[in-house]
mmCIF file of C-alpha atoms and ligand atoms in Angstrom:
data_model
loop_
_atom_site.group_PDB
_atom_site.id
_atom_site.type_symbol
_atom_site.label_atom_id
_atom_site.label_comp_id
_atom_site.label_asym_id
_atom_site.label_seq_id
_atom_site.Cartn_x
_atom_site.Cartn_y
_atom_site.Cartn_z
ATOM 1 C CA MET A 15 -6.050 -4.650 -2.501
ATOM 2 C CA ARG A 16 -5.011 -5.804 -5.476
ATOM 3 C CA PHE A 17 -1.797 -4.271 -8.115
ATOM 4 C CA THR A 18 -2.591 -4.148 -11.443
ATOM 5 C CA LYS A 19 0.669 -3.152 -12.944
ATOM 6 C CA ALA A 20 3.917 -2.704 -12.571
ATOM 7 C CA ILE A 21 7.167 -0.451 -13.943
ATOM 8 C CA VAL A 22 10.452 -1.606 -14.273
ATOM 9 C CA ARG A 23 13.814 -0.806 -15.782
ATOM 10 C CA THR A 24 15.995 -2.775 -17.470
ATOM 11 C CA PRO A 25 19.956 -2.762 -15.428
ATOM 12 C CA GLY A 26 21.967 -0.830 -17.780
ATOM 13 C CA ALA A 27 26.136 -2.208 -17.692
ATOM 14 C CA SER A 28 26.789 0.777 -16.123
ATOM 15 C CA MET A 29 24.794 -0.989 -13.252
ATOM 16 C CA VAL A 30 28.179 -2.206 -11.763
ATOM 17 C CA ASP A 31 29.446 1.497 -11.000
ATOM 18 C CA GLY A 32 25.914 2.389 -8.693
ATOM 19 C CA LEU A 33 26.015 3.041 -5.240
ATOM 20 C CA THR A 34 26.755 0.374 -2.627
ATOM 21 C CA SER A 35 28.029 -0.468 1.120
ATOM 22 C CA ALA A 36 27.579 -3.936 0.383
ATOM 23 C CA GLY A 37 31.337 -4.719 -0.159
ATOM 24 C CA SER A 38 30.571 -8.011 -2.001
ATOM 25 C CA GLY A 39 32.214 -7.038 -5.034
ATOM 26 C CA LYS A 40 30.565 -5.434 -8.617
ATOM 27 C CA PRO A 41 27.483 -7.460 -9.777
ATOM 28 C CA ASP A 42 28.256 -9.501 -12.979
ATOM 29 C CA TYR A 43 26.079 -7.804 -15.895
ATOM 30 C CA ALA A 44 25.168 -10.794 -17.787
ATOM 31 C CA LYS A 45 23.935 -12.415 -14.494
ATOM 32 C CA ALA A 46 21.997 -9.581 -13.136
ATOM 33 C CA LEU A 47 20.015 -9.344 -16.753
ATOM 34 C CA VAL A 48 18.944 -13.357 -16.114
ATOM 35 C CA GLN A 49 17.965 -12.476 -12.680
ATOM 36 C CA HIS A 50 15.882 -8.917 -13.838
ATOM 37 C CA ALA A 51 14.009 -11.504 -16.064
ATOM 38 C CA ALA A 52 13.457 -13.442 -13.328
ATOM 39 C CA TYR A 53 11.664 -11.020 -11.391
ATOM 40 C CA ILE A 54 9.197 -9.679 -14.681
ATOM 41 C CA ARG A 55 8.133 -13.054 -15.169
ATOM 42 C CA ALA A 56 7.389 -13.662 -11.416
ATOM 43 C CA LEU A 57 5.746 -10.331 -11.100
ATOM 44 C CA GLU A 58 3.371 -11.422 -14.518
ATOM 45 C CA SER A 59 2.921 -14.620 -12.598
ATOM 46 C CA CYS A 60 0.889 -12.999 -9.786
ATOM 47 C CA GLY A 61 -1.032 -11.295 -12.308
ATOM 48 C CA LEU A 62 0.656 -7.643 -13.379
ATOM 49 C CA ARG A 63 1.217 -6.129 -16.413
ATOM 50 C CA VAL A 64 4.730 -5.128 -15.970
ATOM 51 C CA THR A 65 6.079 -2.014 -18.793
ATOM 52 C CA VAL A 66 9.881 -2.536 -19.143
ATOM 53 C CA LEU A 67 11.654 0.907 -19.779
ATOM 54 C CA PRO A 68 15.069 0.452 -21.385
ATOM 55 C CA ALA A 69 18.334 0.771 -19.837
ATOM 56 C CA ASP A 70 19.311 4.071 -18.914
ATOM 57 C CA GLU A 71 23.086 3.835 -18.844
ATOM 58 C CA ALA A 72 22.960 7.541 -17.673
ATOM 59 C CA PHE A 73 22.055 6.532 -14.313
ATOM 60 C CA PRO A 74 23.545 2.944 -12.320
ATOM 61 C CA ASP A 75 21.399 2.932 -10.033
ATOM 62 C CA SER A 76 18.371 3.549 -12.219
ATOM 63 C CA THR A 77 16.860 -0.471 -12.280
ATOM 64 C CA PHE A 78 15.437 0.721 -9.162
ATOM 65 C CA VAL A 79 12.855 2.148 -9.979
ATOM 66 C CA GLU A 80 11.418 2.143 -6.379
ATOM 67 C CA ASP A 81 13.426 4.948 -5.200
ATOM 68 C CA PRO A 82 12.817 8.196 -7.722
ATOM 69 C CA ALA A 83 8.624 7.786 -7.447
ATOM 70 C CA LEU A 84 5.909 6.938 -4.611
ATOM 71 C CA VAL A 85 2.461 6.044 -6.230
ATOM 72 C CA THR A 86 -0.556 5.951 -4.265
ATOM 73 C CA PRO A 87 -4.109 5.860 -5.199
ATOM 74 C CA ALA A 88 -4.924 9.204 -4.646
ATOM 75 C CA GLY A 89 -1.586 10.085 -7.540
ATOM 76 C CA ALA A 90 1.954 9.780 -8.006
ATOM 77 C CA ILE A 91 4.891 11.765 -6.218
ATOM 78 C CA ILE A 92 7.871 12.623 -7.241
ATOM 79 C CA MET A 93 10.761 12.216 -4.924
ATOM 80 C CA ARG A 94 14.369 14.454 -4.314
ATOM 81 C CA PRO A 95 16.704 11.133 -4.310
ATOM 82 C CA GLY A 96 19.153 11.865 -1.048
ATOM 83 C CA ALA A 97 21.715 10.783 -3.395
ATOM 84 C CA GLU A 98 23.177 13.057 -5.682
ATOM 85 C CA SER A 99 23.901 10.573 -8.558
ATOM 86 C CA ARG A 100 20.507 9.741 -8.375
ATOM 87 C CA ARG A 101 18.864 12.593 -8.542
ATOM 88 C CA GLY A 102 18.368 12.692 -12.262
ATOM 89 C CA GLU A 103 16.600 9.620 -12.126
ATOM 90 C CA THR A 104 12.855 11.017 -11.707
ATOM 91 C CA ALA A 105 12.625 12.835 -14.770
ATOM 92 C CA ALA A 106 12.263 9.200 -16.718
ATOM 93 C CA ILE A 107 10.157 8.274 -14.356
ATOM 94 C CA GLU A 108 7.763 11.122 -14.281
ATOM 95 C CA GLN A 109 7.564 10.673 -18.129
ATOM 96 C CA ALA A 110 7.123 6.690 -17.545
ATOM 97 C CA LEU A 111 4.328 7.656 -14.884
ATOM 98 C CA ALA A 112 2.671 9.886 -17.472
ATOM 99 C CA GLY A 113 1.039 7.072 -18.919
ATOM 100 C CA PHE A 114 -0.776 6.363 -16.018
ATOM 101 C CA PHE A 115 -1.314 9.584 -13.513
ATOM 102 C CA PRO A 116 -2.572 12.461 -14.941
ATOM 103 C CA ASN A 117 -0.678 14.704 -12.172
ATOM 104 C CA PHE A 118 2.448 14.415 -9.557
ATOM 105 C CA GLU A 119 2.998 16.016 -6.895
ATOM 106 C CA ARG A 120 7.152 16.923 -5.926
ATOM 107 C CA ILE A 121 9.568 17.201 -3.395
ATOM 108 C CA VAL A 122 11.097 20.070 -3.292
ATOM 109 C CA PRO A 123 14.721 21.328 -2.067
ATOM 110 C CA PRO A 124 15.310 21.090 0.785
ATOM 111 C CA GLY A 125 13.690 17.467 1.066
ATOM 112 C CA THR A 126 14.724 14.585 -0.203
ATOM 113 C CA VAL A 127 13.179 11.377 -0.252
ATOM 114 C CA ASP A 128 14.316 8.239 -1.615
ATOM 115 C CA ALA A 129 10.730 5.701 -2.085
ATOM 116 C CA GLY A 130 12.493 3.216 -0.678
ATOM 117 C CA ASP A 131 12.185 4.477 2.725
ATOM 118 C CA ILE A 132 8.350 4.681 2.240
ATOM 119 C CA MET A 133 6.182 1.369 3.411
ATOM 120 C CA MET A 134 2.412 1.704 2.484
ATOM 121 C CA VAL A 135 -0.026 -0.176 5.121
ATOM 122 C CA GLY A 136 -3.045 0.348 4.098
ATOM 123 C CA ASP A 137 -3.565 4.325 4.120
ATOM 124 C CA HIS A 138 -0.912 4.882 6.220
ATOM 125 C CA TYR A 139 2.913 5.331 4.700
ATOM 126 C CA TYR A 140 5.536 4.696 7.033
ATOM 127 C CA ILE A 141 8.528 7.140 5.910
ATOM 128 C CA GLY A 142 12.447 6.174 7.427
ATOM 129 C CA LEU A 143 14.258 8.806 8.253
ATOM 130 C CA SER A 144 18.164 7.740 6.932
ATOM 131 C CA LYS A 145 20.733 8.755 4.976
ATOM 132 C CA ARG A 146 18.646 9.494 2.274
ATOM 133 C CA THR A 147 15.578 10.886 3.623
ATOM 134 C CA ASN A 148 15.385 13.712 6.073
ATOM 135 C CA ALA A 149 12.564 15.261 8.349
ATOM 136 C CA GLU A 150 11.700 17.986 5.583
ATOM 137 C CA GLY A 151 11.578 15.751 2.730
ATOM 138 C CA ALA A 152 9.495 13.398 5.063
ATOM 139 C CA ALA A 153 7.606 16.080 6.438
ATOM 140 C CA GLN A 154 6.587 16.992 2.410
ATOM 141 C CA VAL A 155 5.208 13.098 1.759
ATOM 142 C CA ILE A 156 2.551 13.773 4.800
ATOM 143 C CA ALA A 157 1.149 16.878 4.203
ATOM 144 C CA ILE A 158 0.927 15.754 0.341
ATOM 145 C CA LEU A 159 -0.949 12.690 1.941
ATOM 146 C CA GLU A 160 -2.797 14.249 3.730
ATOM 147 C CA ALA A 161 -4.201 16.467 1.021
ATOM 148 C CA HIS A 162 -5.893 13.222 -0.050
ATOM 149 C CA GLY A 163 -7.049 12.088 2.868
ATOM 150 C CA LEU A 164 -4.299 9.817 3.452
ATOM 151 C CA THR A 165 -1.647 9.584 6.610
ATOM 152 C CA GLY A 166 2.087 9.573 7.313
ATOM 153 C CA SER A 167 4.532 9.150 9.986
ATOM 154 C CA THR A 168 8.670 8.967 10.458
ATOM 155 C CA VAL A 169 10.417 5.580 11.620
ATOM 156 C CA PRO A 170 13.899 7.160 12.668
ATOM 157 C CA LEU A 171 16.880 4.776 11.155
ATOM 158 C CA LYS A 172 20.279 4.361 12.224
ATOM 159 C CA HIS A 173 22.177 1.938 9.857
ATOM 160 C CA ILE A 174 19.900 -0.014 7.351
ATOM 161 C CA LEU A 175 20.092 2.205 3.865
ATOM 162 C CA HIS A 176 16.367 2.212 3.451
ATOM 163 C CA LEU A 177 12.813 1.578 5.928
ATOM 164 C CA LYS A 178 12.564 -1.527 3.642
ATOM 165 C CA SER A 179 15.239 -2.831 3.249
ATOM 166 C CA ALA A 180 14.454 -4.257 7.110
ATOM 167 C CA ALA A 181 10.489 -4.281 6.732
ATOM 168 C CA ALA A 182 7.475 -5.681 4.138
ATOM 169 C CA TYR A 183 4.099 -5.264 4.977
ATOM 170 C CA LEU A 184 1.761 -8.436 4.032
ATOM 171 C CA GLU A 185 -1.184 -6.683 4.160
ATOM 172 C CA ASP A 186 -4.142 -7.880 7.007
ATOM 173 C CA ARG A 187 -1.173 -6.481 9.773
ATOM 174 C CA ARG A 188 1.065 -8.821 8.892
ATOM 175 C CA ILE A 189 4.597 -7.263 9.096
ATOM 176 C CA VAL A 190 7.648 -8.099 8.436
ATOM 177 C CA LEU A 191 10.929 -6.609 10.456
ATOM 178 C CA GLY A 192 14.203 -7.857 10.886
ATOM 179 C CA GLY A 193 17.619 -5.940 12.090
ATOM 180 C CA GLU A 194 17.445 -2.674 13.943
ATOM 181 C CA LEU A 195 13.321 -2.624 13.164
ATOM 182 C CA THR A 196 12.789 -5.520 15.695
ATOM 183 C CA GLY A 197 10.742 -4.529 18.771
ATOM 184 C CA ARG A 198 10.452 -1.008 17.296
ATOM 185 C CA PRO A 199 7.168 0.385 19.433
ATOM 186 C CA GLU A 200 5.985 2.403 16.110
ATOM 187 C CA PHE A 201 4.801 -1.319 14.950
ATOM 188 C CA SER A 202 3.604 -3.118 18.143
ATOM 189 C CA GLY A 203 0.122 -3.387 17.501
ATOM 190 C CA PHE A 204 0.760 -5.704 14.275
ATOM 191 C CA ASP A 205 1.368 -9.455 13.336
ATOM 192 C CA ILE A 206 5.313 -9.494 12.957
ATOM 193 C CA ILE A 207 6.987 -11.978 11.505
ATOM 194 C CA PRO A 208 10.462 -11.800 12.822
ATOM 195 C CA VAL A 209 13.421 -12.070 10.203
ATOM 196 C CA GLU A 210 16.675 -13.808 11.833
ATOM 197 C CA ASP A 211 19.733 -11.665 12.033
ATOM 198 C CA ASP A 212 21.422 -14.410 9.257
ATOM 199 C CA GLU A 213 18.318 -13.790 7.077
ATOM 200 C CA LYS A 214 18.377 -10.154 7.308
ATOM 201 C CA TYR A 215 18.429 -9.853 3.732
ATOM 202 C CA ALA A 216 15.602 -11.320 3.559
ATOM 203 C CA ALA A 217 13.470 -9.084 5.168
ATOM 204 C CA ASN A 218 13.063 -7.145 1.722
ATOM 205 C CA CYS A 219 10.319 -9.343 0.314
ATOM 206 C CA LEU A 220 7.013 -7.942 -1.259
ATOM 207 C CA TRP A 221 3.566 -8.916 -1.236
ATOM 208 C CA ILE A 222 2.297 -9.041 -4.359
ATOM 209 C CA ASN A 223 -1.749 -10.265 -4.617
ATOM 210 C CA ASP A 224 -1.213 -13.110 -1.999
ATOM 211 C CA ARG A 225 1.627 -14.333 -3.320
ATOM 212 C CA VAL A 226 5.515 -12.794 -1.829
ATOM 213 C CA LEU A 227 8.445 -12.485 -3.630
ATOM 214 C CA VAL A 228 11.329 -13.981 -1.320
ATOM 215 C CA ALA A 229 15.244 -13.591 -2.311
ATOM 216 C CA ALA A 230 15.924 -17.179 -2.739
ATOM 217 C CA GLY A 231 18.622 -18.429 -0.093
ATOM 218 C CA PHE A 232 16.929 -17.801 2.823
ATOM 219 C CA PRO A 233 14.969 -20.702 4.182
ATOM 220 C CA LYS A 234 13.902 -19.976 7.725
ATOM 221 C CA MET A 235 12.039 -16.573 5.841
ATOM 222 C CA GLN A 236 10.360 -18.245 3.431
ATOM 223 C CA ALA A 237 9.201 -20.878 5.831
ATOM 224 C CA ALA A 238 8.191 -18.139 7.790
ATOM 225 C CA ILE A 239 5.940 -16.687 5.263
ATOM 226 C CA ARG A 240 4.484 -19.968 4.070
ATOM 227 C CA ALA A 241 3.649 -20.628 7.795
ATOM 228 C CA ARG A 242 1.795 -17.515 7.245
ATOM 229 C CA GLY A 243 -0.382 -19.211 4.021
ATOM 230 C CA PHE A 244 1.224 -17.356 1.731
ATOM 231 C CA GLU A 245 2.894 -19.283 -1.765
ATOM 232 C CA THR A 246 5.786 -17.786 -1.868
ATOM 233 C CA ILE A 247 8.224 -17.130 -4.882
ATOM 234 C CA PRO A 248 11.702 -17.502 -4.653
ATOM 235 C CA LEU A 249 14.168 -15.153 -6.450
ATOM 236 C CA PRO A 250 18.144 -15.365 -6.983
ATOM 237 C CA MET A 251 19.127 -11.682 -6.224
ATOM 238 C CA SER A 252 22.758 -11.943 -5.651
ATOM 239 C CA GLU A 253 23.939 -9.153 -8.769
ATOM 240 C CA PHE A 254 21.197 -6.625 -6.971
ATOM 241 C CA ARG A 255 21.529 -7.219 -3.698
ATOM 242 C CA LYS A 256 26.012 -6.364 -4.266
ATOM 243 C CA LEU A 257 24.618 -2.616 -4.795
ATOM 244 C CA ASP A 258 22.089 -2.545 -1.335
ATOM 245 C CA GLY A 259 19.528 -3.562 -3.747
ATOM 246 C CA GLY A 260 16.318 -5.998 -2.823
ATOM 247 C CA LEU A 261 12.888 -7.031 -4.466
ATOM 248 C CA SER A 262 10.956 -3.913 -3.752
ATOM 249 C CA CYS A 263 13.460 -1.936 -4.888
ATOM 250 C CA LEU A 264 13.189 -3.083 -8.509
ATOM 251 C CA SER A 265 9.468 -2.050 -9.297
ATOM 252 C CA LEU A 266 7.152 0.267 -9.299
ATOM 253 C CA ARG A 267 3.571 -1.349 -8.077
ATOM 254 C CA PHE A 268 0.148 0.030 -8.352
HETATM 255 C C1 CIR B 25 21.967 2.482 -3.665
HETATM 256 O O1 CIR B 25 22.233 2.965 -3.352
HETATM 257 O O2 CIR B 25 20.908 4.030 -4.096
HETATM 258 C C2 CIR B 25 20.925 1.909 -4.727
HETATM 259 N N1 CIR B 25 22.377 1.150 -4.767
HETATM 260 C C3 CIR B 25 20.485 0.800 -4.135
HETATM 261 C C4 CIR B 25 18.874 1.026 -3.826
HETATM 262 C C5 CIR B 25 17.814 0.164 -3.512
HETATM 263 N N2 CIR B 25 16.481 0.638 -2.890
HETATM 264 C C6 CIR B 25 15.902 0.380 -2.312
HETATM 265 O O3 CIR B 25 16.156 -0.136 -1.655
HETATM 266 N N3 CIR B 25 14.487 0.814 -2.267
#
């Protein structure tokens, strides 16, 4: 598969009030803007045309555009975010996607889903059951996928925020797995690239058109991905990490 487009949203100054469990302090907004700009340049260097949405101060976590929508080759699904403070992000993301997708499916109550819990593996979608994504929401996603000839299955999670906090699919059956996902039977048929415990954060890397964006400062992860023949693009992510955000969270790719 090849991606041609991406949507991102500039972080707002209100990001300092974003949700977090990291316990590493508030992000430095000026630094976050610089890191975000580098992220956009990296997407462009992978051949993507990037739509940059303006900061939305009303929603401190709105720079994490991956969560409020799932974009599949069969169309877009508007999520119902698990965190109350993020629910209102969906209206603006739907508006942004309307330029690219003619109609939408929607997750409805009592379902909740953050698309950071959804990992696309070809025509199959793994859906993490987390504090944000409940079984009802996952069942709705699977029903929508199946109506379009795609499939989905669930992966119960214990501690991580989202499925993709600890996993990334690098195409051709290669999958990066760390933390509580290490050794999980759901992924036994894959070519696993393990993440060492002291580099857990780096599991959230991002395959784009045969290059892989990797958080800077994780040399073992970078070496492991390079050893598979990929060119890697290291990106500083410290300020988004303070909000539990990773590389995939910052864009919608299609
Ligand atoms: C949140 O807790 O919702 C944000 N602070 C971080 C979201 C990260 N998104 C992702 O992993 N897909």
